CSV table of C-alpha atoms in Angstrom, one decimal:
chain,number,residue,atom,x,y,z
J,1,MET,CA,27.9,-31.0,24.4
J,2,ARG,CA,24.1,-30.8,24.2
J,3,ALA,CA,24.6,-27.7,21.9
J,4,LEU,CA,26.9,-29.7,19.7
J,5,ARG,CA,24.5,-32.4,19.5
J,6,ALA,CA,21.6,-30.1,18.7
J,7,ILE,CA,23.8,-28.4,15.9
J,8,ASP,CA,24.7,-32.0,14.6
J,9,ARG,CA,21.1,-32.9,14.4
J,10,LEU,CA,20.1,-29.7,12.6
J,11,ASP,CA,23.0,-30.2,10.1
J,12,ARG,CA,21.7,-33.6,9.5
J,13,ARG,CA,18.2,-32.5,8.9
J,14,VAL,CA,19.4,-29.8,6.4
J,15,HIS,CA,21.3,-32.3,4.6
J,16,ARG,CA,18.4,-34.6,4.2
J,17,PHE,CA,16.5,-31.7,2.9
J,18,VAL,CA,18.8,-30.8,0.3
J,19,THR,CA,19.4,-34.4,-1.0
J,20,ASP,CA,15.8,-35.0,-0.7
J,21,LEU,CA,14.9,-31.9,-2.6
J,22,GLY,CA,17.4,-32.9,-5.4
J,23,ALA,CA,17.9,-31.5,-8.6
J,24,PRO,CA,17.7,-34.6,-11.1
J,25,ALA,CA,19.0,-32.4,-14.2
J,26,LEU,CA,22.4,-32.2,-12.3
J,27,ASP,CA,22.6,-35.8,-11.3
J,28,PRO,CA,24.7,-37.0,-14.3
J,29,TYR,CA,27.2,-34.0,-13.9
J,30,THR,CA,27.8,-33.7,-10.2
J,31,PRO,CA,30.3,-36.7,-9.8
J,32,LYS,CA,32.1,-35.5,-12.7
J,33,PHE,CA,32.4,-32.0,-11.4
J,34,VAL,CA,33.5,-33.3,-7.9
J,35,GLN,CA,36.2,-35.4,-9.4
J,36,ALA,CA,37.3,-32.6,-11.6
J,37,THR,CA,38.1,-30.6,-8.5
J,38,ASP,CA,40.4,-33.0,-6.8
J,39,ASN,CA,44.0,-32.1,-5.8
J,40,MET,CA,42.9,-28.3,-6.6
J,41,ALA,CA,43.0,-29.0,-10.3
J,42,PRO,CA,40.8,-26.0,-11.3
J,43,TRP,CA,42.8,-23.6,-9.2
J,44,PHE,CA,46.0,-24.5,-11.0
J,45,LEU,CA,44.3,-24.1,-14.2
J,46,VAL,CA,43.1,-20.6,-13.5
J,47,SER,CA,46.7,-19.6,-11.9
J,48,ALA,CA,48.4,-20.8,-14.8
J,49,THR,CA,46.2,-18.8,-17.2
J,50,LEU,CA,46.5,-15.6,-15.4
J,51,ALA,CA,50.5,-16.3,-15.1
J,52,ALA,CA,50.5,-16.7,-18.9
J,53,THR,CA,48.2,-13.7,-19.9
J,54,GLY,CA,48.2,-11.4,-17.2
J,55,GLY,CA,50.7,-8.7,-16.1
J,56,PRO,CA,52.7,-8.4,-13.0
J,57,ARG,CA,49.6,-7.5,-10.9
J,58,LEU,CA,47.7,-10.6,-12.0
J,59,ARG,CA,50.5,-13.0,-11.5
J,60,ARG,CA,50.9,-11.5,-8.1
J,61,THR,CA,47.2,-12.3,-7.7
J,62,ALA,CA,47.9,-15.9,-8.9
J,63,LEU,CA,50.6,-16.4,-6.6
J,64,ARG,CA,48.4,-15.2,-3.5
J,65,ALA,CA,45.5,-17.2,-4.4
J,66,MET,CA,47.2,-20.5,-5.0
J,67,ALA,CA,49.2,-20.0,-1.8
J,68,ALA,CA,45.8,-19.5,0.2
J,69,ALA,CA,44.3,-22.7,-1.5
J,70,ALA,CA,47.3,-24.8,-0.7
J,71,ALA,CA,47.1,-23.4,2.8
J,72,ALA,CA,43.4,-24.0,3.2
J,73,ASN,CA,43.8,-27.6,2.0
J,74,ALA,CA,46.5,-28.3,4.4
J,75,LEU,CA,44.8,-27.0,7.4
J,76,SER,CA,41.4,-28.7,6.5
J,77,ALA,CA,43.5,-31.9,6.3
J,78,GLY,CA,45.0,-31.4,9.7
J,79,VAL,CA,41.7,-30.6,11.3
J,80,LYS,CA,40.3,-34.0,9.7
J,81,HIS,CA,42.7,-35.7,11.8
J,82,LEU,CA,41.5,-34.1,15.0
J,83,THR,CA,37.7,-35.0,14.3
J,84,ASP,CA,36.0,-38.0,13.4
J,85,ARG,CA,32.8,-37.3,12.0
J,86,THR,CA,31.3,-40.0,9.8
J,87,ARG,CA,30.3,-39.2,6.3
J,88,PRO,CA,26.2,-38.9,5.7
J,89,ASP,CA,24.6,-42.0,4.8
J,90,LEU,CA,24.5,-42.4,0.9
J,91,ALA,CA,21.8,-44.9,1.1
J,92,GLY,CA,19.1,-42.6,-0.1
J,93,VAL,CA,21.2,-40.4,-2.5
J,94,PRO,CA,20.7,-41.5,-6.4
J,95,ARG,CA,23.7,-43.5,-7.3
J,96,THR,CA,24.4,-41.3,-10.4
J,97,ARG,CA,25.1,-38.4,-7.7
J,98,ILE,CA,27.8,-40.5,-6.0
J,99,PRO,CA,31.4,-39.5,-7.2
J,100,TYR,CA,33.1,-42.2,-5.1
J,101,ARG,CA,32.0,-45.7,-3.6
J,102,ASP,CA,33.9,-44.9,-0.3
J,103,TYR,CA,34.8,-42.0,1.9
J,104,ARG,CA,37.1,-43.0,4.6
J,105,SER,CA,38.3,-39.7,6.0
J,106,SER,CA,36.5,-37.6,8.3
J,107,SER,CA,33.6,-35.5,7.0
J,108,PHE,CA,34.4,-32.4,8.7
J,109,PRO,CA,35.6,-30.1,7.3
J,110,SER,CA,35.1,-30.2,3.7
J,111,GLY,CA,38.6,-29.7,2.1
J,112,HIS,CA,37.7,-29.1,-1.5
J,113,THR,CA,35.5,-26.1,-0.1
J,114,ALA,CA,38.3,-24.9,1.9
J,115,ALA,CA,40.7,-24.8,-1.0
J,116,ALA,CA,37.9,-23.3,-3.2
J,117,VAL,CA,37.0,-20.4,-0.6
J,118,GLY,CA,40.5,-19.9,0.1
J,119,TYR,CA,41.6,-19.4,-3.7
J,120,ALA,CA,38.4,-17.2,-4.5
J,121,ALA,CA,39.3,-14.9,-1.2
J,122,GLY,CA,42.9,-14.8,-2.6
J,123,VAL,CA,41.7,-13.7,-6.1
J,124,ALA,CA,39.2,-10.8,-4.7
J,125,ALA,CA,42.1,-9.0,-2.9
J,126,ASP,CA,42.9,-7.2,-6.0
J,127,ALA,CA,41.6,-8.9,-9.2
J,128,PRO,CA,39.1,-7.2,-11.5
J,129,ARG,CA,35.7,-7.4,-10.7
J,130,PRO,CA,34.6,-10.1,-13.6
J,131,LEU,CA,37.2,-12.5,-12.7
J,132,THR,CA,36.5,-12.2,-8.9
J,133,ALA,CA,32.8,-12.9,-9.6
J,134,LEU,CA,34.0,-15.7,-12.1
J,135,VAL,CA,36.0,-17.5,-9.5
J,136,ALA,CA,33.6,-16.9,-6.8
J,137,VAL,CA,30.9,-18.6,-8.8
J,138,LEU,CA,33.2,-21.6,-9.5
J,139,ALA,CA,34.0,-21.8,-5.7
J,140,GLY,CA,30.2,-21.6,-4.7
J,141,THR,CA,29.6,-24.2,-7.3
J,142,VAL,CA,32.3,-26.5,-5.4
J,143,ALA,CA,30.6,-25.9,-2.1
J,144,VAL,CA,27.2,-26.9,-3.3
J,145,SER,CA,28.5,-30.0,-5.1
J,146,ARG,CA,29.7,-31.3,-1.9
J,147,VAL,CA,26.3,-31.4,-0.5
J,148,HIS,CA,24.4,-32.3,-3.7
J,149,SER,CA,26.7,-35.4,-4.1
J,150,GLY,CA,25.8,-36.6,-0.5
J,151,VAL,CA,29.2,-36.6,0.7
J,152,HIS,CA,29.3,-33.8,3.1
J,153,TYR,CA,26.9,-32.0,5.5
J,154,PRO,CA,26.2,-28.4,5.0
J,155,GLY,CA,28.1,-27.8,8.3
J,156,ASP,CA,31.2,-29.6,6.7
J,157,VAL,CA,31.0,-27.1,3.9
J,158,LEU,CA,30.6,-24.0,6.1
J,159,GLY,CA,33.5,-25.1,8.4
J,160,GLY,CA,35.7,-25.6,5.1
J,161,ALA,CA,34.7,-22.1,3.9
J,162,ALA,CA,35.8,-20.5,7.3
J,163,ILE,CA,39.1,-22.2,7.2
J,164,GLY,CA,39.5,-21.1,3.5
J,165,LEU,CA,38.7,-17.5,4.5
J,166,ALA,CA,41.1,-17.8,7.5
J,167,ALA,CA,43.9,-19.2,5.1
J,168,ALA,CA,43.3,-16.4,2.7
J,169,LEU,CA,43.5,-13.6,5.2
J,170,ALA,CA,46.6,-15.1,6.5
J,171,VAL,CA,48.5,-15.4,3.0
J,172,ARG,CA,47.3,-11.8,2.3
J,173,ALA,CA,49.4,-10.7,5.3
J,174,VAL,CA,52.3,-12.2,3.6
J,175,VAL,CA,51.7,-11.3,0.1
J,176,PRO,CA,49.5,-8.1,0.2
J,177,PRO,CA,47.6,-6.6,-2.6
J,178,ARG,CA,49.7,-4.8,-5.0
J,179,PRO,CA,49.0,-1.0,-5.2
J,180,GLU,CA,47.9,0.6,-8.3
J,181,LEU,CA,50.8,1.0,-10.5
J,182,ALA,CA,50.4,4.9,-11.0
J,183,TYR,CA,53.7,6.0,-12.7
J,184,GLY,CA,54.9,9.5,-12.6
J,185,ALA,CA,56.5,10.7,-9.4
J,186,GLU,CA,56.4,14.3,-8.5
J,187,THR,CA,59.2,16.4,-9.9
J,188,LEU,CA,60.2,20.0,-10.0
J,189,PRO,CA,59.3,22.0,-13.1
J,190,GLU,CA,61.9,24.4,-14.5
J,191,ASP,CA,61.3,27.9,-13.3
J,192,ASP,CA,61.3,29.8,-16.6
J,193,HIS,CA,58.8,27.8,-19.1
J,194,ARG,CA,59.7,30.6,-21.8
J,195,ALA,CA,62.9,29.5,-22.1
J,196,PRO,CA,63.7,27.4,-25.2
J,197,VAL,CA,64.2,23.6,-24.6
J,198,PRO,CA,67.7,22.7,-25.6
J,199,GLY,CA,67.8,21.1,-29.0
J,200,ARG,CA,64.5,22.1,-29.9
J,201,ASP,CA,65.0,25.6,-31.0
J,202,ALA,CA,66.6,24.7,-34.0
J,203,LEU,CA,63.1,23.5,-35.3
J,204,SER,CA,62.4,27.4,-35.7
J,205,ARG,CA,65.3,27.4,-38.2
J,206,GLY,CA,64.0,24.9,-40.3
J,207,ALA,CA,66.4,22.1,-38.9
J,208,LEU,CA,65.2,18.3,-38.6
J,209,PRO,CA,63.5,17.3,-35.5
J,210,GLY,CA,66.1,16.1,-33.0
J,211,THR,CA,68.8,18.3,-34.0
J,212,GLY,CA,71.1,18.9,-31.2
J,213,VAL,CA,70.3,15.4,-29.6
J,214,THR,CA,73.0,12.8,-29.1
J,215,ALA,CA,71.3,9.4,-28.4
J,216,VAL,CA,73.3,6.4,-26.8
J,217,VAL,CA,71.5,3.2,-27.3
J,218,ASN,CA,72.3,0.0,-25.5
J,219,PRO,CA,71.2,-2.2,-28.3
J,220,ARG,CA,68.7,-5.2,-27.6
J,221,SER,CA,68.1,-6.3,-31.2
J,222,ALA,CA,70.1,-7.7,-34.0
J,223,ASP,CA,68.0,-6.2,-36.8
J,224,VAL,CA,69.8,-3.8,-38.9
J,225,LEU,CA,68.3,-0.2,-39.8
J,226,PRO,CA,67.1,0.3,-43.3
J,227,ALA,CA,70.1,1.7,-45.4
J,228,ALA,CA,68.1,5.0,-45.9
J,229,VAL,CA,67.6,5.5,-42.2
J,230,ALA,CA,71.1,4.2,-41.1
J,231,GLU,CA,73.1,6.4,-43.6
J,232,GLY,CA,75.5,8.9,-42.1
J,233,LEU,CA,74.7,7.5,-38.4
J,234,PRO,CA,78.1,7.0,-36.7
J,235,GLY,CA,79.0,3.5,-35.6
J,236,PRO,CA,77.2,-0.1,-35.8
J,237,VAL,CA,73.6,0.9,-35.0
J,238,ALA,CA,71.0,-1.9,-34.2
J,239,GLY,CA,67.4,-1.9,-35.1
J,240,GLY,CA,64.3,-1.9,-33.0
J,241,THR,CA,64.7,1.2,-30.6
J,242,PRO,CA,67.5,3.0,-32.7
J,243,SER,CA,65.1,2.6,-35.7
J,244,ARG,CA,62.3,4.3,-33.7
J,245,ILE,CA,64.4,6.9,-32.5
J,246,ALA,CA,65.8,7.6,-36.1
J,247,ARG,CA,62.2,8.0,-37.4
J,248,ALA,CA,61.2,10.3,-34.7
J,249,LEU,CA,64.1,12.4,-34.4
J,250,PRO,CA,66.0,12.2,-37.8
J,251,GLY,CA,68.1,15.1,-36.8
J,252,ALA,CA,69.5,13.2,-33.8
J,253,THR,CA,72.9,11.6,-33.8
J,254,ILE,CA,72.8,8.1,-32.9
J,255,VAL,CA,75.5,6.0,-31.0
J,256,ALA,CA,75.2,2.4,-30.4
J,257,LEU,CA,77.2,0.9,-27.5
J,258,SER,CA,79.1,-2.3,-28.2
J,259,GLU,CA,80.6,-4.7,-25.5
J,260,GLU,CA,84.1,-3.4,-26.1
J,261,ASP,CA,83.0,0.3,-25.3
J,262,ASP,CA,83.9,2.1,-22.2
J,263,ILE,CA,80.5,3.5,-21.4
J,264,THR,CA,81.6,6.4,-19.2
J,265,GLU,CA,83.8,7.7,-22.2
J,266,VAL,CA,80.9,7.1,-24.5
J,267,MET,CA,78.6,8.9,-22.5
J,268,ASP,CA,81.0,11.9,-22.0
J,269,ARG,CA,81.7,12.4,-25.4
J,270,ALA,CA,77.8,12.1,-26.4
J,271,ALA,CA,77.0,14.8,-23.6
J,272,ALA,CA,79.8,17.2,-24.8
J,273,ALA,CA,78.8,16.9,-28.3
J,274,GLY,CA,75.1,17.7,-28.2
J,275,GLU,CA,72.5,20.0,-26.5
J,276,VAL,CA,70.5,17.0,-25.0
J,277,LEU,CA,71.7,13.5,-24.1
J,278,ALA,CA,69.2,10.8,-24.7
J,279,VAL,CA,70.0,7.4,-23.3
J,280,ALA,CA,68.0,4.2,-24.3
J,281,GLY,CA,68.6,1.3,-21.9
J,282,GLY,CA,68.1,0.0,-18.7
J,283,ASP,CA,68.9,1.5,-15.2
J,284,GLY,CA,72.5,0.7,-15.5
J,285,THR,CA,73.0,2.6,-18.6
J,286,VAL,CA,70.7,5.4,-17.6
J,287,ASN,CA,72.8,5.8,-14.4
J,288,ALA,CA,75.8,6.4,-16.6
J,289,GLY,CA,74.0,9.0,-18.8
J,290,ALA,CA,72.9,10.9,-15.7
J,291,ARG,CA,76.4,11.3,-14.5
J,292,ALA,CA,77.5,12.7,-17.9
J,293,ALA,CA,74.6,14.7,-18.1
J,294,LEU,CA,75.3,16.2,-14.7
J,295,GLU,CA,79.0,16.8,-15.7
J,296,HIS,CA,78.2,18.6,-18.8
J,297,ASP,CA,75.0,20.4,-17.7
J,298,ARG,CA,72.9,18.7,-20.3
J,299,PRO,CA,69.0,17.7,-20.1
J,300,LEU,CA,68.5,13.9,-20.0
J,301,LEU,CA,65.9,12.1,-22.2
J,302,VAL,CA,65.5,8.7,-20.6
J,303,ILE,CA,64.2,6.3,-23.1
J,304,PRO,CA,63.1,2.7,-21.4
J,305,ASP,CA,64.8,-0.1,-23.2
J,306,GLY,CA,65.8,-2.3,-20.6
J,307,THR,CA,64.6,-5.2,-18.4
J,308,LEU,CA,63.0,-3.1,-15.4
J,309,ASN,CA,63.5,0.5,-16.3
J,310,ASN,CA,62.6,1.7,-12.7
J,311,PHE,CA,63.8,5.3,-13.1
J,312,ALA,CA,62.0,5.9,-16.5
J,313,ARG,CA,58.9,4.5,-15.2
J,314,THR,CA,59.0,6.7,-12.0
J,315,LEU,CA,59.2,9.7,-14.5
J,316,GLY,CA,56.1,8.3,-16.0
J,317,LEU,CA,58.0,7.2,-19.2
J,318,THR,CA,56.5,3.8,-19.7
J,319,SER,CA,57.5,3.1,-23.2
J,320,VAL,CA,59.8,4.1,-25.9
J,321,ASP,CA,57.0,6.3,-27.8
J,322,ALA,CA,56.1,7.9,-24.3
J,323,ALA,CA,59.6,9.2,-24.1
J,324,LEU,CA,59.9,10.3,-27.5
J,325,ARG,CA,56.5,12.2,-27.1
J,326,ALA,CA,58.1,13.9,-23.8
J,327,TYR,CA,60.7,15.3,-25.8
J,328,SER,CA,58.7,16.6,-28.3
J,329,ASP,CA,56.4,18.3,-25.8
J,330,GLY,CA,59.5,19.9,-24.4
J,331,ARG,CA,58.5,19.8,-20.7
J,332,LEU,CA,61.7,19.7,-18.4
J,333,ALA,CA,61.8,19.1,-14.8
J,334,ARG,CA,64.5,18.6,-12.2
J,335,VAL,CA,64.9,15.6,-9.8
J,336,ASP,CA,67.1,14.4,-7.1
J,337,VAL,CA,70.0,12.1,-7.3
J,338,GLY,CA,71.8,10.1,-4.7
J,339,GLU,CA,75.4,9.9,-4.2
J,340,VAL,CA,77.5,7.0,-2.6
J,341,ASP,CA,81.2,6.8,-2.4
J,342,GLY,CA,81.5,9.3,-5.6
J,343,ARG,CA,79.0,7.3,-7.8
J,344,LEU,CA,75.4,8.5,-8.4
J,345,PHE,CA,72.4,6.5,-8.1
J,346,LEU,CA,69.0,7.3,-9.3
J,347,ASN,CA,67.0,4.4,-7.9
J,348,THR,CA,68.9,2.4,-5.0
J,349,ALA,CA,72.1,1.7,-3.6
J,350,SER,CA,72.4,-1.6,-1.2
J,351,PHE,CA,74.9,-3.2,0.9
J,352,GLY,CA,75.1,-6.4,2.8
J,353,SER,CA,74.1,-9.7,1.0
J,354,TYR,CA,72.4,-8.1,-1.8
J,355,PRO,CA,75.4,-7.3,-3.9
J,356,ARG,CA,76.6,-10.8,-3.7
J,357,MET,CA,73.2,-11.9,-4.8
J,358,VAL,CA,73.5,-9.7,-8.0
J,359,GLU,CA,76.8,-11.0,-8.9
J,360,ARG,CA,75.6,-14.6,-8.8
J,361,ARG,CA,72.5,-13.6,-10.8
J,362,ASP,CA,74.7,-12.0,-13.4
J,363,ARG,CA,76.8,-15.2,-13.7
J,364,TRP,CA,73.7,-17.2,-14.4
J,365,ALA,CA,71.7,-14.9,-16.7
J,366,PRO,CA,73.6,-15.5,-19.8
J,367,ARG,CA,72.6,-19.3,-19.5
J,368,ILE,CA,69.1,-19.2,-18.1
J,369,GLY,CA,67.6,-15.8,-18.3
J,370,LYS,CA,67.6,-12.9,-15.7
J,371,TRP,CA,64.6,-13.8,-13.6
J,372,PRO,CA,65.4,-17.7,-13.4
J,373,ALA,CA,68.9,-16.5,-12.3
J,374,PHE,CA,67.6,-14.1,-9.8
J,375,CYS,CA,65.5,-17.0,-8.1
J,376,VAL,CA,68.6,-19.2,-8.1
J,377,ALA,CA,70.7,-16.6,-6.6
J,378,LEU,CA,67.9,-15.8,-4.0
J,379,TRP,CA,67.8,-19.5,-3.2
J,380,HIS,CA,71.6,-19.8,-2.7
J,381,ASP,CA,71.7,-16.8,-0.4
J,382,LEU,CA,68.9,-17.9,1.7
J,383,ARG,CA,70.9,-21.0,2.4
J,384,GLU,CA,74.6,-19.8,2.4
J,385,VAL,CA,74.7,-16.1,2.9
J,386,ASP,CA,76.2,-14.7,6.2
J,387,PRO,CA,75.4,-11.4,7.6
J,388,VAL,CA,77.9,-8.6,6.8
J,389,PRO,CA,79.4,-6.8,9.8
J,390,ALA,CA,79.0,-3.1,9.4
J,391,VAL,CA,78.8,0.1,11.6
J,392,VAL,CA,75.6,2.2,10.6
J,393,ASP,CA,75.9,5.7,11.9
J,394,GLY,CA,78.2,4.7,14.7
J,395,ARG,CA,76.1,1.8,15.7
J,396,PRO,CA,77.7,-1.9,15.3
J,397,THR,CA,75.6,-4.5,13.4
J,398,LYS,CA,75.5,-7.4,11.4
J,399,VAL,CA,73.7,-6.7,8.3
J,400,TRP,CA,71.6,-9.2,6.2
J,401,TRP,CA,70.7,-6.5,3.7
J,402,ALA,CA,70.5,-2.7,3.6
J,403,PHE,CA,68.7,-0.6,1.2
J,404,VAL,CA,69.2,3.2,0.5
J,405,GLY,CA,66.7,4.7,-1.8
J,406,ASN,CA,66.9,8.0,-3.7
J,407,CYS,CA,63.9,9.6,-2.4
J,408,ARG,CA,61.2,7.8,-0.2
J,409,TYR,CA,59.7,4.7,-1.5
J,410,ARG,CA,56.1,3.6,-0.8
J,411,THR,CA,56.3,0.4,1.1
J,412,HIS,CA,54.6,-2.9,-0.2
J,413,ALA,CA,54.9,-5.2,2.7
J,414,ARG,CA,58.7,-4.9,3.6
J,415,VAL,CA,59.5,-4.6,-0.2
J,416,PRO,CA,59.9,-0.7,-1.3
J,417,ALA,CA,57.5,-0.3,-4.2
J,418,LEU,CA,57.2,3.1,-6.2
J,419,ARG,CA,58.1,6.5,-5.3
J,420,GLU,CA,55.5,9.5,-5.3
J,421,SER,CA,58.2,12.1,-5.4
J,422,LEU,CA,61.6,12.6,-6.9
J,423,VAL,CA,62.5,15.8,-5.2
J,424,ASP,CA,62.0,15.1,-1.3
J,425,GLY,CA,65.6,15.8,-0.6
J,426,ARG,CA,65.7,12.6,1.5
J,427,LEU,CA,67.3,9.1,1.3
J,428,ASP,CA,65.1,6.1,2.3
J,429,VAL,CA,67.2,3.9,4.5
J,430,ARG,CA,66.2,0.3,5.4
J,431,VAL,CA,68.6,-2.1,7.3
J,432,LEU,CA,67.7,-5.7,8.2
J,433,GLY,CA,70.0,-6.9,11.0
J,434,ALA,CA,70.9,-10.2,12.2
J,435,ARG,CA,69.6,-11.4,15.5
J,436,SER,CA,70.5,-14.4,17.5
J,437,PRO,CA,69.4,-17.2,18.2
J,438,PHE,CA,67.9,-18.4,15.0
J,439,PRO,CA,69.0,-15.4,12.8
J,440,ARG,CA,67.6,-16.8,9.4
J,441,VAL,CA,64.3,-17.4,11.0
J,442,ARG,CA,64.0,-14.0,12.7
J,443,ALA,CA,65.0,-12.2,9.6
J,444,VAL,CA,62.2,-14.0,7.5
J,445,VAL,CA,59.7,-13.0,10.4
J,446,ASP,CA,61.0,-9.6,10.7
J,447,VAL,CA,60.4,-9.1,6.8
J,448,LEU,CA,57.3,-11.0,6.3
J,449,LEU,CA,55.3,-10.1,9.4
J,450,GLY,CA,56.9,-6.8,10.4
J,451,ARG,CA,53.9,-4.9,9.1
J,452,TYR,CA,52.2,-5.8,12.3
J,453,TRP,CA,54.8,-5.0,14.7
J,454,ARG,CA,57.8,-3.5,14.9
J,455,GLY,CA,60.8,-6.0,15.0
J,456,GLU,CA,64.0,-5.3,16.6
J,457,GLY,CA,66.0,-6.5,13.6
J,458,TYR,CA,64.5,-4.3,11.1
J,459,ARG,CA,64.8,-0.5,10.9
J,460,GLU,CA,63.7,2.1,8.5
J,461,ARG,CA,63.8,5.7,8.3
J,462,THR,CA,64.6,8.8,6.0
J,463,ALA,CA,67.7,10.9,6.3
J,464,ARG,CA,69.7,13.2,4.3
J,465,GLU,CA,72.7,11.4,4.7
J,466,LEU,CA,74.1,8.0,6.1
J,467,VAL,CA,77.6,7.2,7.1
J,468,LEU,CA,78.7,3.5,6.9
J,469,THR,CA,81.8,1.6,7.9
J,470,LEU,CA,82.6,-1.9,6.3
J,471,PRO,CA,85.6,-3.4,8.2
J,472,GLU,CA,85.8,-6.6,6.3
J,473,GLU,CA,86.5,-7.0,2.5
J,474,PRO,CA,85.0,-7.5,0.1
J,475,ARG,CA,83.1,-4.1,0.6
J,476,LEU,CA,80.6,-4.6,-2.2
J,477,LEU,CA,77.8,-2.1,-3.1
J,478,ALA,CA,75.0,-2.5,-5.6
J,479,VAL,CA,74.5,0.9,-7.2
J,480,ASP,CA,71.4,0.8,-9.4
J,481,GLY,CA,71.9,-2.8,-9.8
J,482,GLU,CA,75.6,-2.7,-10.7
J,483,VAL,CA,77.9,-4.1,-8.3
J,484,VAL,CA,81.0,-2.0,-7.4
J,485,GLU,CA,83.8,-2.2,-4.8
J,486,GLY,CA,83.3,0.3,-1.9
J,487,SER,CA,85.7,2.0,0.4
J,488,ARG,CA,86.0,1.3,4.0
J,489,THR,CA,84.0,4.5,5.0
J,490,VAL,CA,81.1,5.0,2.8
J,491,ARG,CA,78.8,8.1,2.8
J,492,PHE,CA,75.4,8.3,1.3
J,493,SER,CA,74.0,11.8,0.5
J,494,LYS,CA,71.5,13.8,-1.8
J,495,ARG,CA,72.0,16.1,-4.5
J,496,SER,CA,68.5,17.9,-4.6
J,497,ALA,CA,66.9,18.8,-7.9
J,498,ALA,CA,70.2,18.4,-9.5
J,499,LEU,CA,69.3,16.5,-12.7
J,500,ARG,CA,67.3,18.0,-15.6
J,501,VAL,CA,65.1,15.2,-17.4
J,502,PHE,CA,62.2,15.2,-19.8
J,503,VAL,CA,58.8,14.3,-18.5
J,504,PRO,CA,55.3,13.8,-19.7
J,505,ALA,CA,53.1,16.7,-20.3
J,506,ALA,CA,50.6,17.1,-17.6
J,507,GLY,CA,47.6,14.8,-18.3
J,508,ALA,CA,49.6,12.6,-20.8
């Protein structure tokens, strides 16, 4: 107790020194600044700006920082209830500095400082340095204003800063920094680089670029191609991506999918008709194209034109133009494909609750959009879903969700992130099982905190094949995002280096 009293005396002495030293030029502004930081207003403003103007990485940074500020604010409020430190005596402080007439809560700790430091530490985890420095200066200004205005002792500010830092570290464990997005996984180059690339050797005979290419487009725009470009193209062709393909590859045959088309039949005809099959769309469309390309032994040109484009990005094809350049460069490579229950998958196949969530998302997407629909579906799943009975490699279990990836995924928390190789010959198997009592709570703990210890309900490994038995109907599988009905016994396997694809040239 004697040590605490000594610290308290020192704290009050430092406070008197700071307030007596003063800074008259700041006196008219300090109260206004203090009031402007109430209710975490500046942090909401910064987060909203990052969410509106930044990419996925900055949006994640904003989410983490806001969560850290909120946790720090709540924790400091709890500590205040456990302490009873009176506010500093404001009698000697110029009235122009005092933002409020009365502070009835405990002086320790400074909640404003806790939230500010929590937010700044959350931003510092992976934001660009200029942004980190700007937020750090703002947080430091908040801390200084609490003492300058006379409403907190320096020790209160230091205590708030410690709470903010602890909250940021805790939130970082749950929402870790996102790894740098370095697209372009390892692939297996074609053995004979001297062989002509299918569809490009016609250029030497004076043919138009793209001769021998059949491009199947899943339209995303209602614009119509200019008549000069559209003339002679079969079927209704929408603008946007089709027009860009037509300009870059005027010799290509472009086929637009409609809602009435059977995508499997269209892909089969397109692959049979040309030397190269090009597919413009999302992962589901690309999956159908890959099946046709394998069936007819055609190289596949993936043109990213969907919502997520996971497979295209993994190849390093981050835009339509990048894909068209890859074709022009003529660099072919081979990649693995996964197979489940007679169907191919390029990214992932899932069972458990995830297929139901995809179905619910697809029902809501036309009305409210895909991502809001995904959030609604996830919320319903967390409240309503029950684990699915399954036998995984002969081991009975109840599965919340299970993930099988085509090649090993780099783990981002418990969430599969990017792949560094598409030719490792392995399946990435991750299963979250239900455990009693409190199965939902334990599942959340296994997912969020499993980075620091191995939870019994969560298992991950790599394998060349996986055998699964689903005794109860419906036996739903999500294959590259498309929900299908599976059989009672499902076998996952790999076809190593089976698919030929166009990839960016080295250094592109």
